[in-house]
Structure formats: structure tokens, C-alpha cells
Amino acid sequence: MYLYNIERLTQLPDWADISRKLSALNLRARPLREDDHNNGYIDLLSQLTHVGNVTDQDFRKRFEQMRSINQISDHYIVVVFEDTITKRIVASSTLFLEYKFIHECSMRGRLEDVAVLDTYRGRRIGELIVSVIVSLARNTYKCYKITLDCTEELKKFYARNDFHFASSMLCIRFSPTSE
Ligand code: 16G
């Protein structure tokens, strides 16, 4: 079971180009699935930040919450890249959709949780997954903007992918794992 309808991806205007680039890397793009705890999704997120102990049951429960929200209206668009040989998830990112009244009841897209498995880095996979999310925000959801927050070191990567510095993010950390 997918988190959202796979047609959200296959109907992208640049899908043919994305698929061709992915298949040259023995990868394919798909929505997150309810059994992805077993396919390395949590291990992948652990390379981004602290994840902690998330069991298969915890994962399925959170997945089901997100899926039921998406059944009302799309909010959690988690895209994964799967290695077509090993079936492991090697990259992932989320488009989170925030519904607004402003800009003619438009949406703001948030690019979240971009992760590429360390052993797959250096092949422009990050760039590719970011381009899928940006295309969804622009073409499918007609977001009026897409934003992200990242560390200082990653600013250059996102600048190469059309993001420009627009405002400072201010933050209160509640987590004991904060830095
Ligand atoms: C990065 C991520 C953000 C993620 C956060 C986790 C991107 C563009 N940004 O800022 O989505 O939630 O790292 O780090 O992927 P944290 O645990 O310090 O919040």
C-alpha cells in the first residue's frame, strides 16, 4: 500500500526524463510504502538526523496516520528512490503541503528530510530527488513557493538547485537531542 497515489509521480510532465536518469542508475522512484521499515527507510533517515527507536509497529502507525490524512487531501508526499536490484531505499525526500488562505488559497510546499545513503552519494541522486519534489510542488500542486531549512554546509547544494536565500529560520528546540 502506498502513502499516496503513484500517479502523482507518473503524471509529472518531466517523469520520462526523471525515469530515464533513474534507470541509468538502477533506481526507480515510488511513494513510501507501509513495509518500508524493512527496506531501509529508517536507516536512511538516521543518516540525516536522530531517529531513535522506531519499531516496525511505530512506523506502520505513523504511516497510517499520514495515509489517512492524504485520503482527505494530499499533505505528506514522501518520495523514495529504490535500488531496483537490492530493493533497498537509497534516497528519500518529503514534500509537505501547507494549505493557505493567502495567494488565492494557494499552498506552500516544504522540502523536508532529503537523505541519500552514504554509499550512493556522488552520483547526483540528491539533485534528482530534489528536482522531483520541486516538480511536484510546481506542476502538480501549483504551490506559490517551496521552502526548506538546512545546515550552513548544504546551502551551496540547494543554491545549485535553484533555491535562494530568502529569510532566516527562527526556532525553539524542544527535543533533548538538540544541538
Ligand atoms: C534538515 C532537513 C529537514 C529535517 C532536518 C532534521 C532538508 C531540506 N532539511 O534541516 O527536513 O527535518 O534536517 O534535522 O532536508 P533536525 O533533527 O535537526 O531537525
Short mmCIF file of C-alpha atoms and ligand atoms in Angstrom, two decimals:
data_model
loop_
_atom_site.label_atom_id
_atom_site.label_comp_id
_atom_site.label_asym_id
_atom_site.label_seq_id
_atom_site.Cartn_x
_atom_site.Cartn_y
_atom_site.Cartn_z
CA MET A 1 0.00 0.00 0.00
CA TYR A 2 1.36 3.39 -0.99
CA LEU A 3 1.19 6.60 1.04
CA TYR A 4 -0.47 8.36 -1.93
CA ASN A 5 -1.46 7.58 -5.48
CA ILE A 6 1.61 6.76 -7.59
CA GLU A 7 0.06 8.75 -10.44
CA ARG A 8 1.18 11.88 -8.61
CA LEU A 9 4.65 10.85 -9.82
CA THR A 10 3.94 9.19 -13.15
CA GLN A 11 1.87 12.15 -14.35
CA LEU A 12 4.64 14.69 -13.79
CA PRO A 13 5.49 16.47 -17.06
CA ASP A 14 9.18 15.60 -16.60
CA TRP A 15 8.54 11.98 -15.50
CA ALA A 16 10.05 10.41 -18.65
CA ASP A 17 13.29 12.35 -18.15
CA ILE A 18 13.42 11.56 -14.42
CA SER A 19 12.75 7.84 -15.03
CA ARG A 20 15.45 7.65 -17.70
CA LYS A 21 18.04 9.20 -15.35
CA LEU A 22 16.97 6.88 -12.54
CA SER A 23 17.08 3.73 -14.61
CA ALA A 24 20.63 4.57 -15.73
CA LEU A 25 21.47 4.35 -12.01
CA ASN A 26 19.40 1.16 -11.47
CA LEU A 27 16.94 3.14 -9.38
CA ARG A 28 13.22 3.78 -9.50
CA ALA A 29 11.03 6.37 -7.78
CA ARG A 30 7.89 5.46 -5.89
CA PRO A 31 5.78 6.65 -2.94
CA LEU A 32 6.68 5.43 0.56
CA ARG A 33 5.05 2.04 1.31
CA GLU A 34 3.77 0.55 4.55
CA ASP A 35 6.50 -2.15 4.59
CA ASP A 36 9.38 0.30 4.09
CA HIS A 37 10.65 -0.09 7.63
CA ASN A 38 12.05 -3.38 6.29
CA ASN A 39 13.53 -1.72 3.23
CA GLY A 40 15.95 0.58 4.99
CA TYR A 41 13.87 3.74 5.29
CA ILE A 42 14.66 4.31 8.96
CA ASP A 43 18.37 3.53 8.43
CA LEU A 44 18.39 6.12 5.68
CA LEU A 45 16.76 8.78 7.88
CA SER A 46 19.33 8.01 10.58
CA GLN A 47 21.95 9.39 8.21
CA LEU A 48 20.08 12.71 8.25
CA THR A 49 19.41 13.19 11.97
CA HIS A 50 18.50 11.49 15.23
CA VAL A 51 15.69 8.97 14.69
CA GLY A 52 15.79 6.93 17.88
CA ASN A 53 13.99 3.64 18.37
CA VAL A 54 11.24 3.43 15.75
CA THR A 55 9.88 -0.11 15.55
CA ASP A 56 8.08 -1.58 12.56
CA GLN A 57 4.85 -1.12 14.51
CA ASP A 58 5.63 2.55 15.24
CA PHE A 59 6.43 3.07 11.58
CA ARG A 60 3.19 1.47 10.38
CA LYS A 61 1.13 3.51 12.83
CA ARG A 62 2.67 6.81 11.69
CA PHE A 63 2.37 5.71 8.05
CA GLU A 64 -1.33 5.01 8.54
CA GLN A 65 -1.87 8.43 10.13
CA MET A 66 -0.23 10.13 7.17
CA ARG A 67 -2.09 7.99 4.65
CA SER A 68 -5.46 8.75 6.19
CA ILE A 69 -4.70 12.48 6.13
CA ASN A 70 -3.72 12.15 2.47
CA GLN A 71 -7.04 10.47 1.76
CA ILE A 72 -8.76 13.71 2.77
CA SER A 73 -6.26 15.90 0.91
CA ASP A 74 -2.60 15.47 -0.04
CA HIS A 75 -0.22 16.59 2.67
CA TYR A 76 2.57 14.03 3.04
CA ILE A 77 4.22 13.25 -0.27
CA VAL A 78 7.20 11.09 0.63
CA VAL A 79 9.17 10.09 -2.47
CA VAL A 80 11.70 7.27 -2.23
CA PHE A 81 14.29 6.02 -4.70
CA GLU A 82 14.63 2.26 -4.58
CA ASP A 83 17.60 0.25 -5.88
CA THR A 84 15.94 -1.99 -8.49
CA ILE A 85 18.36 -4.84 -7.73
CA THR A 86 18.59 -4.85 -3.92
CA LYS A 87 15.13 -3.27 -3.37
CA ARG A 88 16.66 -1.08 -0.65
CA ILE A 89 15.66 2.55 -0.29
CA VAL A 90 18.71 4.63 -1.11
CA ALA A 91 17.25 8.14 -1.16
CA SER A 92 14.18 9.89 0.09
CA SER A 93 12.54 13.26 0.47
CA THR A 94 9.19 14.65 1.52
CA LEU A 95 7.03 17.37 0.07
CA PHE A 96 4.87 18.65 2.89
CA LEU A 97 1.93 20.73 1.72
CA GLU A 98 0.71 23.58 3.86
CA TYR A 99 -2.75 24.86 2.86
CA LYS A 100 -3.11 28.64 2.96
CA PHE A 101 -5.74 31.36 2.55
CA ILE A 102 -3.15 33.74 1.13
CA HIS A 103 -2.22 33.81 -2.57
CA GLU A 104 -5.74 32.82 -3.63
CA CYS A 105 -5.90 29.90 -1.22
CA SER A 106 -2.62 28.57 -2.54
CA MET A 107 -0.24 26.12 -0.93
CA ARG A 108 3.25 26.45 0.38
CA GLY A 109 5.42 23.41 -0.25
CA ARG A 110 8.07 22.41 2.23
CA LEU A 111 11.01 20.34 1.09
CA GLU A 112 11.80 18.08 4.01
CA ASP A 113 14.02 15.18 5.04
CA VAL A 114 16.24 14.92 1.99
CA ALA A 115 18.53 11.93 2.51
CA VAL A 116 20.84 9.92 0.26
CA LEU A 117 22.50 6.77 1.57
CA ASP A 118 26.22 7.45 2.11
CA THR A 119 27.30 4.65 -0.24
CA TYR A 120 25.24 6.17 -3.08
CA ARG A 121 26.46 9.76 -2.79
CA GLY A 122 28.39 11.49 -5.55
CA ARG A 123 26.03 10.37 -8.33
CA ARG A 124 23.74 13.42 -8.33
CA ILE A 125 20.94 11.42 -6.70
CA GLY A 126 20.25 14.24 -4.24
CA GLU A 127 19.82 16.65 -7.11
CA LEU A 128 17.41 14.25 -8.79
CA ILE A 129 15.21 13.72 -5.75
CA VAL A 130 15.08 17.46 -5.09
CA SER A 131 14.00 18.00 -8.71
CA VAL A 132 11.13 15.51 -8.27
CA ILE A 133 9.89 17.37 -5.20
CA VAL A 134 10.20 20.77 -6.88
CA SER A 135 8.32 19.48 -9.94
CA LEU A 136 5.50 18.14 -7.73
CA ALA A 137 5.26 21.48 -5.91
CA ARG A 138 5.29 23.49 -9.11
CA ASN A 139 3.31 21.34 -11.54
CA THR A 140 1.01 19.12 -9.53
CA TYR A 141 0.15 21.23 -6.53
CA LYS A 142 0.69 24.71 -8.01
CA CYS A 143 2.38 25.84 -4.79
CA TYR A 144 3.15 29.54 -4.73
CA LYS A 145 6.53 28.77 -3.18
CA ILE A 146 8.66 25.95 -1.84
CA THR A 147 10.94 26.40 1.14
CA LEU A 148 13.45 24.41 3.11
CA ASP A 149 15.77 24.69 6.02
CA CYS A 150 19.22 23.22 6.04
CA THR A 151 22.63 23.41 7.64
CA GLU A 152 25.19 26.01 6.60
CA GLU A 153 27.19 23.38 4.70
CA LEU A 154 24.25 22.44 2.48
CA LYS A 155 23.37 25.97 1.40
CA LYS A 156 25.59 25.70 -1.68
CA PHE A 157 23.95 22.43 -2.77
CA TYR A 158 20.48 23.98 -2.60
CA ALA A 159 21.68 27.17 -4.32
CA ARG A 160 22.81 25.00 -7.25
CA ASN A 161 19.28 23.62 -7.32
CA ASP A 162 17.53 26.99 -7.75
CA PHE A 163 16.86 27.83 -4.09
CA HIS A 164 17.95 31.25 -2.96
CA PHE A 165 18.35 32.64 0.49
CA ALA A 166 15.08 34.35 1.40
CA SER A 167 14.73 34.62 5.18
CA SER A 168 16.15 33.36 8.41
CA MET A 169 14.51 30.48 10.15
CA LEU A 170 13.99 31.02 13.86
CA CYS A 171 13.49 28.03 16.06
CA ILE A 172 12.78 26.78 19.59
CA ARG A 173 14.13 23.25 20.10
CA PHE A 174 12.03 21.07 22.39
CA SER A 175 13.93 17.87 21.80
CA PRO A 176 16.59 16.67 24.29
CA THR A 177 18.64 15.69 21.23
CA SER A 178 19.00 19.35 20.17
CA GLU A 179 22.43 20.76 19.47
C1 16G B 1 17.30 19.29 7.63
C2 16G B 1 16.18 18.86 6.70
C3 16G B 1 14.86 18.85 7.44
C4 16G B 1 15.00 17.87 8.58
C5 16G B 1 16.11 18.33 9.50
C6 16G B 1 16.35 17.34 10.58
C7 16G B 1 16.05 19.20 4.33
C8 16G B 1 15.95 20.16 3.20
N1 16G B 1 16.10 19.73 5.55
O1 16G B 1 17.13 20.60 8.02
O2 16G B 1 13.82 18.45 6.58
O3 16G B 1 13.78 17.70 9.24
O4 16G B 1 17.32 18.43 8.74
O5 16G B 1 17.28 17.86 11.46
O6 16G B 1 16.07 18.00 4.11
P1 16G B 1 16.86 18.16 12.96
O7 16G B 1 16.72 16.83 13.61
O8 16G B 1 17.99 18.96 13.46
O9 16G B 1 15.55 18.90 12.92
#
